[in-house]
Amino acid sequence: MLETLINIFHLIFSESFILTVVTASTPLLLASSGELMVERSGVLNLGVEGMMIVGAACGFAGAWLSGSILVGALSGIIAGAALSGMFGILTLGLAVNQVATGLALTIFGVGLSGLIGAKFVGEKIAPAAHLHLPMLTDLPGVGRILFGEDPFVYVSVALIIGIWLFLYRSRPGLVLRAVGDNHASAHALGYPVLRIRMLAVLFGGACAGLAGAYLPLAYTPFFIPGMTSGRGWIALALVVFASWRPGRLVIGAYLFGAVSILGLALQPLQLGIPQQVMNMLPYLATVVVLVLISRARGTAGSAAPASLGLVFVPDR
Amino acid sequence: MKKLNIIAVLAVLVLGVMTFGAVHAADKLKVGFIYVGPVGDLGYTYQHEVGRRALQKALNDKVETTYLENVPEGADAERAIEQLARAGNKLIFTTSFGFMDATVKVAAKYPNVFFEHATGFKRAKNLATYAARFYEGRYIQGQIAGKMTKSNIIGYIVSFPIPEVISGINATMLGAQSVNPNVKFKIIWVNSWFDPGKEADAAKALIDQGADILTQHTDSPAAMQIAEQRGIHAFGQSSDMIKFGPHAQLTADTDYWGNYYIDRAKLVLDGKWKSDDTWDGLDKGMVVMAPYTNMPDDVKAMAKKTEEAIRTHALHPFKCPIVDQNGKTVECKGGDRLDNGQILSMNWYVKGIDDKVPGQ
């Protein structure tokens, strides 16, 4: 028993386990960061999975054609933003139902990515190079974890810090939150509700596209249709799980990533836990934390935007 | 304006494809295929697509083939299969286990159409079944792994605990034990046929826990790529994955359906088709081993010898006696080997595997 616990301890705190967790969590964090901004502005875009998979296809195409990971990442960002632009035109410009449009966007994205990616199936690229700083990266234990990740990881961390600063420490962030909480009042105060929402939607699409591009550029360096395998939906759930707060979003994304890797890595240790339970663990952990957070609601509170998903048509 | 142009181009394309289809429909045998995944999955569905193309090429003036890809297993499948039947297809292949009940239903509705369902067990007068003996290739892989491993730990990434997967694990173990009694398996179930990220994560976890050979019963080349990065060996699945692991791939257990599809279409053309249960392997070329690479000559020679023995039926991977993991000798219903039914319903591990079959 004690020996098993020591084994598990060694496993969890091993460098390679943590590196794997970071890789698994990064696409979730990237995609959910963008969706958090979108939802804080009062728009519910359920098309994250679709934008991610198109970002993956375009990201791979860009990198393969140019030979540059940076061009690939930018292609993914642009593709995601373009797709979200379509969503924005429909839901904001034409006031179409957001839930239906978001779902349609996912179905459309899955098809489109197959079409774009068809030429690239079976091709491979060199994955994004990992950071290497002399001295720092070679530090025992934490060196590779802190200073030896791929560039996307640092971008994802910078992004969520930036989002936090924007939302809570800047005036435009305050306006964006106001638009999400009460679009009628914001409109009455003279803020351009639809324009602000459109920008948020584009930003969310760009993040989802980058998250998608991460898969073929760093995670598994090849493109295959459907390779996002539902990560967009997890990202969506994480935003709710984090009660729309950036800090909790980081915890949520890494918790989900860590528990899902743990569920895989523990299987060969034969602890007698059925593998179905292991595969359930990340979802289970998410639900448990959700419950704990909502219990603590009196003090910590959810930041659910009051106008989330509601159609806004300016009254003049 | 730009957008309008794109829409116009798309409309023209769609119309073009439709008229093209209509013009060519005249009195050829129409053959339809239903795929569970995208044709570009580089794995299971891709191999069926290779088979379809072989059929089209071989009988180009006599058949016209179409396919529907990404058809979900379940209620939607019925609609898709019926769509093919209504479109005049006289021979329809439904290529995944989960299409079984939908195929049975549609087959009852269209008695003049011939249906073929892959890897299932329900047949009717106009509904045949076919499958490949994937486990034959896995026995060879087990032998290679048993010879090549230094840590004596083989990492095995698996999808779902269905008999086909279990018999694959057992065949690999029996092959490994035939050359190396000390081999252990570490098994990770990812509960998906296809999730490249998860497959890669599982591969990393297995290597971290000492595995120096990876094998998989999931469909993407992610594990092969990880093996290549970490400098160990691995086996491809369904398709030849040498491109993703030029220094890692030892061989791959690939499916080749072309011969079967050509044979069946010919039978329909000759009016001789009847409902059958086909289960072929290396002998009929339905299972094909990818080239043996990245191994010493003596291991390669051994693998080729075993392949030949299985092909000529001199060796059966499930030859008796077989002892299960609890030490009980398994009844031999096929005389000197397990019979087809036992292999097709396998839900137990052979001796030497210290994992548990999930759900058992």
mmCIF file of C-alpha atoms in Angstrom, chain A residues 38-207:
data_model
loop_
_atom_site.group_PDB
_atom_site.id
_atom_site.type_symbol
_atom_site.label_atom_id
_atom_site.label_comp_id
_atom_site.label_asym_id
_atom_site.label_seq_id
_atom_site.Cartn_x
_atom_site.Cartn_y
_atom_site.Cartn_z
ATOM 1 C CA VAL A 38 -16.722 36.185 -25.561
ATOM 2 C CA GLU A 39 -19.075 35.132 -22.788
ATOM 3 C CA ARG A 40 -18.116 38.033 -20.531
ATOM 4 C CA SER A 41 -19.310 40.286 -23.350
ATOM 5 C CA GLY A 42 -22.668 38.506 -23.235
ATOM 6 C CA VAL A 43 -22.320 36.251 -26.277
ATOM 7 C CA LEU A 44 -22.498 32.459 -26.126
ATOM 8 C CA ASN A 45 -20.511 30.943 -28.995
ATOM 9 C CA LEU A 46 -20.906 27.153 -28.935
ATOM 10 C CA GLY A 47 -18.799 26.843 -32.068
ATOM 11 C CA VAL A 48 -15.443 26.499 -30.258
ATOM 12 C CA GLU A 49 -14.931 22.926 -31.482
ATOM 13 C CA GLY A 50 -15.578 23.997 -35.074
ATOM 14 C CA MET A 51 -13.240 26.985 -34.881
ATOM 15 C CA MET A 52 -10.558 24.823 -33.266
ATOM 16 C CA ILE A 53 -10.638 22.139 -35.924
ATOM 17 C CA VAL A 54 -10.500 24.708 -38.732
ATOM 18 C CA GLY A 55 -7.621 26.361 -36.857
ATOM 19 C CA ALA A 56 -5.911 22.964 -36.755
ATOM 20 C CA ALA A 57 -6.350 22.385 -40.498
ATOM 21 C CA CYS A 58 -5.274 25.898 -41.509
ATOM 22 C CA GLY A 59 -2.485 25.925 -38.944
ATOM 23 C CA PHE A 60 -1.030 22.735 -40.341
ATOM 24 C CA ALA A 61 -1.526 23.894 -43.922
ATOM 25 C CA GLY A 62 0.240 27.185 -43.182
ATOM 26 C CA ALA A 63 3.160 25.519 -41.435
ATOM 27 C CA TRP A 64 3.529 22.807 -44.060
ATOM 28 C CA LEU A 65 3.448 25.185 -47.003
ATOM 29 C CA SER A 66 5.753 27.780 -45.453
ATOM 30 C CA GLY A 67 7.929 25.571 -43.302
ATOM 31 C CA SER A 68 7.388 27.955 -40.413
ATOM 32 C CA ILE A 69 5.541 27.211 -37.184
ATOM 33 C CA LEU A 70 4.884 30.936 -36.714
ATOM 34 C CA VAL A 71 3.131 31.190 -40.085
ATOM 35 C CA GLY A 72 1.140 28.098 -39.120
ATOM 36 C CA ALA A 73 0.069 29.622 -35.825
ATOM 37 C CA LEU A 74 -0.946 32.855 -37.557
ATOM 38 C CA SER A 75 -2.926 30.910 -40.177
ATOM 39 C CA GLY A 76 -4.772 29.144 -37.378
ATOM 40 C CA ILE A 77 -5.509 32.436 -35.634
ATOM 41 C CA ILE A 78 -6.798 34.056 -38.827
ATOM 42 C CA ALA A 79 -8.918 31.035 -39.720
ATOM 43 C CA GLY A 80 -10.486 30.924 -36.251
ATOM 44 C CA ALA A 81 -11.176 34.646 -36.319
ATOM 45 C CA ALA A 82 -12.687 34.438 -39.811
ATOM 46 C CA LEU A 83 -15.055 31.680 -38.748
ATOM 47 C CA SER A 84 -16.061 33.602 -35.624
ATOM 48 C CA GLY A 85 -16.591 36.650 -37.841
ATOM 49 C CA MET A 86 -19.273 34.680 -39.677
ATOM 50 C CA PHE A 87 -20.820 33.822 -36.337
ATOM 51 C CA GLY A 88 -20.691 37.490 -35.333
ATOM 52 C CA ILE A 89 -22.341 38.692 -38.534
ATOM 53 C CA LEU A 90 -25.172 36.209 -38.079
ATOM 54 C CA THR A 91 -25.792 36.554 -34.352
ATOM 55 C CA LEU A 92 -24.947 40.209 -33.808
ATOM 56 C CA GLY A 93 -25.714 41.730 -37.185
ATOM 57 C CA LEU A 94 -28.764 39.647 -38.044
ATOM 58 C CA ALA A 95 -29.730 38.728 -34.452
ATOM 59 C CA VAL A 96 -29.936 35.006 -35.210
ATOM 60 C CA ASN A 97 -30.186 32.618 -32.249
ATOM 61 C CA GLN A 98 -26.708 32.173 -30.752
ATOM 62 C CA VAL A 99 -27.086 28.575 -29.617
ATOM 63 C CA ALA A 100 -28.269 27.342 -32.995
ATOM 64 C CA THR A 101 -25.645 29.353 -34.867
ATOM 65 C CA GLY A 102 -22.858 28.150 -32.592
ATOM 66 C CA LEU A 103 -23.845 24.513 -33.066
ATOM 67 C CA ALA A 104 -24.081 25.040 -36.804
ATOM 68 C CA LEU A 105 -20.637 26.616 -36.739
ATOM 69 C CA THR A 106 -19.189 23.448 -35.204
ATOM 70 C CA ILE A 107 -20.796 21.210 -37.804
ATOM 71 C CA PHE A 108 -19.652 23.560 -40.566
ATOM 72 C CA GLY A 109 -16.142 23.759 -39.120
ATOM 73 C CA VAL A 110 -15.728 19.998 -38.941
ATOM 74 C CA GLY A 111 -16.684 19.696 -42.611
ATOM 75 C CA LEU A 112 -14.605 22.647 -43.743
ATOM 76 C CA SER A 113 -11.511 21.424 -41.916
ATOM 77 C CA GLY A 114 -11.805 18.049 -43.625
ATOM 78 C CA LEU A 115 -11.931 19.792 -46.979
ATOM 79 C CA ILE A 116 -8.979 22.091 -46.238
ATOM 80 C CA GLY A 117 -6.963 19.364 -44.571
ATOM 81 C CA ALA A 118 -7.611 16.588 -47.103
ATOM 82 C CA LYS A 119 -4.451 17.416 -49.057
ATOM 83 C CA PHE A 120 -2.332 17.355 -45.928
ATOM 84 C CA VAL A 121 -3.378 14.067 -44.408
ATOM 85 C CA GLY A 122 -0.350 11.823 -44.217
ATOM 86 C CA GLU A 123 2.106 14.694 -44.200
ATOM 87 C CA LYS A 124 4.181 15.541 -41.164
ATOM 88 C CA ILE A 125 6.158 18.524 -39.959
ATOM 89 C CA ALA A 126 8.815 19.172 -37.349
ATOM 90 C CA PRO A 127 6.989 20.211 -34.173
ATOM 91 C CA ALA A 128 7.441 23.641 -32.614
ATOM 92 C CA ALA A 129 10.889 23.930 -31.045
ATOM 93 C CA HIS A 130 11.013 24.074 -27.268
ATOM 94 C CA LEU A 131 12.564 26.997 -25.446
ATOM 95 C CA HIS A 132 16.143 26.475 -24.438
ATOM 96 C CA LEU A 133 17.876 28.974 -22.181
ATOM 97 C CA PRO A 134 21.433 28.177 -21.203
ATOM 98 C CA MET A 135 21.684 27.421 -17.461
ATOM 99 C CA LEU A 136 17.987 27.915 -16.727
ATOM 100 C CA THR A 137 16.579 25.095 -18.876
ATOM 101 C CA ASP A 138 19.206 22.715 -17.503
ATOM 102 C CA LEU A 139 18.243 23.379 -13.886
ATOM 103 C CA PRO A 140 17.474 20.039 -12.287
ATOM 104 C CA GLY A 141 13.817 19.313 -11.585
ATOM 105 C CA VAL A 142 12.077 22.492 -12.635
ATOM 106 C CA GLY A 143 14.326 23.644 -15.487
ATOM 107 C CA ARG A 144 12.522 22.011 -18.380
ATOM 108 C CA ILE A 145 9.095 22.598 -16.862
ATOM 109 C CA LEU A 146 9.559 26.348 -16.419
ATOM 110 C CA PHE A 147 12.049 27.192 -19.146
ATOM 111 C CA GLY A 148 11.812 24.373 -21.663
ATOM 112 C CA GLU A 149 8.232 24.422 -22.951
ATOM 113 C CA ASP A 150 7.081 25.148 -26.478
ATOM 114 C CA PRO A 151 6.234 28.804 -27.291
ATOM 115 C CA PHE A 152 2.466 28.176 -27.250
ATOM 116 C CA VAL A 153 2.617 27.401 -23.537
ATOM 117 C CA TYR A 154 4.124 30.795 -22.726
ATOM 118 C CA VAL A 155 1.617 32.485 -25.032
ATOM 119 C CA SER A 156 -1.261 30.772 -23.219
ATOM 120 C CA VAL A 157 0.004 31.957 -19.845
ATOM 121 C CA ALA A 158 0.615 35.512 -21.068
ATOM 122 C CA LEU A 159 -2.821 35.500 -22.664
ATOM 123 C CA ILE A 160 -4.730 34.620 -19.524
ATOM 124 C CA ILE A 161 -2.765 37.130 -17.447
ATOM 125 C CA GLY A 162 -3.498 39.744 -20.111
ATOM 126 C CA ILE A 163 -7.188 38.873 -20.024
ATOM 127 C CA TRP A 164 -7.254 39.237 -16.258
ATOM 128 C CA LEU A 165 -5.532 42.627 -16.418
ATOM 129 C CA PHE A 166 -7.870 43.723 -19.194
ATOM 130 C CA LEU A 167 -11.069 42.674 -17.442
ATOM 131 C CA TYR A 168 -10.275 43.881 -13.954
ATOM 132 C CA ARG A 169 -7.647 46.592 -14.357
ATOM 133 C CA SER A 170 -8.651 48.496 -17.457
ATOM 134 C CA ARG A 171 -11.492 50.744 -18.472
ATOM 135 C CA PRO A 172 -12.294 48.949 -21.752
ATOM 136 C CA GLY A 173 -12.481 45.733 -19.716
ATOM 137 C CA LEU A 174 -14.997 47.339 -17.399
ATOM 138 C CA VAL A 175 -17.063 48.403 -20.414
ATOM 139 C CA LEU A 176 -16.910 44.875 -21.842
ATOM 140 C CA ARG A 177 -18.174 43.453 -18.555
ATOM 141 C CA ALA A 178 -20.932 46.060 -18.444
ATOM 142 C CA VAL A 179 -22.027 45.086 -21.938
ATOM 143 C CA GLY A 180 -22.161 41.441 -20.852
ATOM 144 C CA ASP A 181 -24.091 42.161 -17.685
ATOM 145 C CA ASN A 182 -26.683 44.564 -19.003
ATOM 146 C CA HIS A 183 -26.598 45.405 -22.672
ATOM 147 C CA ALA A 184 -29.589 47.767 -22.444
ATOM 148 C CA SER A 185 -27.920 49.975 -19.833
ATOM 149 C CA ALA A 186 -24.589 49.930 -21.635
ATOM 150 C CA HIS A 187 -26.364 50.917 -24.792
ATOM 151 C CA ALA A 188 -28.217 53.731 -22.978
ATOM 152 C CA LEU A 189 -24.866 55.006 -21.719
ATOM 153 C CA GLY A 190 -23.760 55.271 -25.309
ATOM 154 C CA TYR A 191 -21.447 52.277 -25.591
ATOM 155 C CA PRO A 192 -21.431 50.505 -28.962
ATOM 156 C CA VAL A 193 -22.707 47.164 -27.652
ATOM 157 C CA LEU A 194 -22.620 45.270 -30.921
ATOM 158 C CA ARG A 195 -19.183 46.533 -31.924
ATOM 159 C CA ILE A 196 -17.707 45.569 -28.560
ATOM 160 C CA ARG A 197 -19.310 42.144 -28.785
ATOM 161 C CA MET A 198 -18.041 41.674 -32.327
ATOM 162 C CA LEU A 199 -14.487 42.396 -31.208
ATOM 163 C CA ALA A 200 -14.846 39.943 -28.331
ATOM 164 C CA VAL A 201 -16.213 37.295 -30.698
ATOM 165 C CA LEU A 202 -13.294 37.802 -33.104
ATOM 166 C CA PHE A 203 -10.838 37.562 -30.218
ATOM 167 C CA GLY A 204 -12.471 34.343 -29.049
ATOM 168 C CA GLY A 205 -12.275 32.919 -32.557
ATOM 169 C CA ALA A 206 -8.602 33.823 -32.817
ATOM 170 C CA CYS A 207 -7.887 32.057 -29.517
#
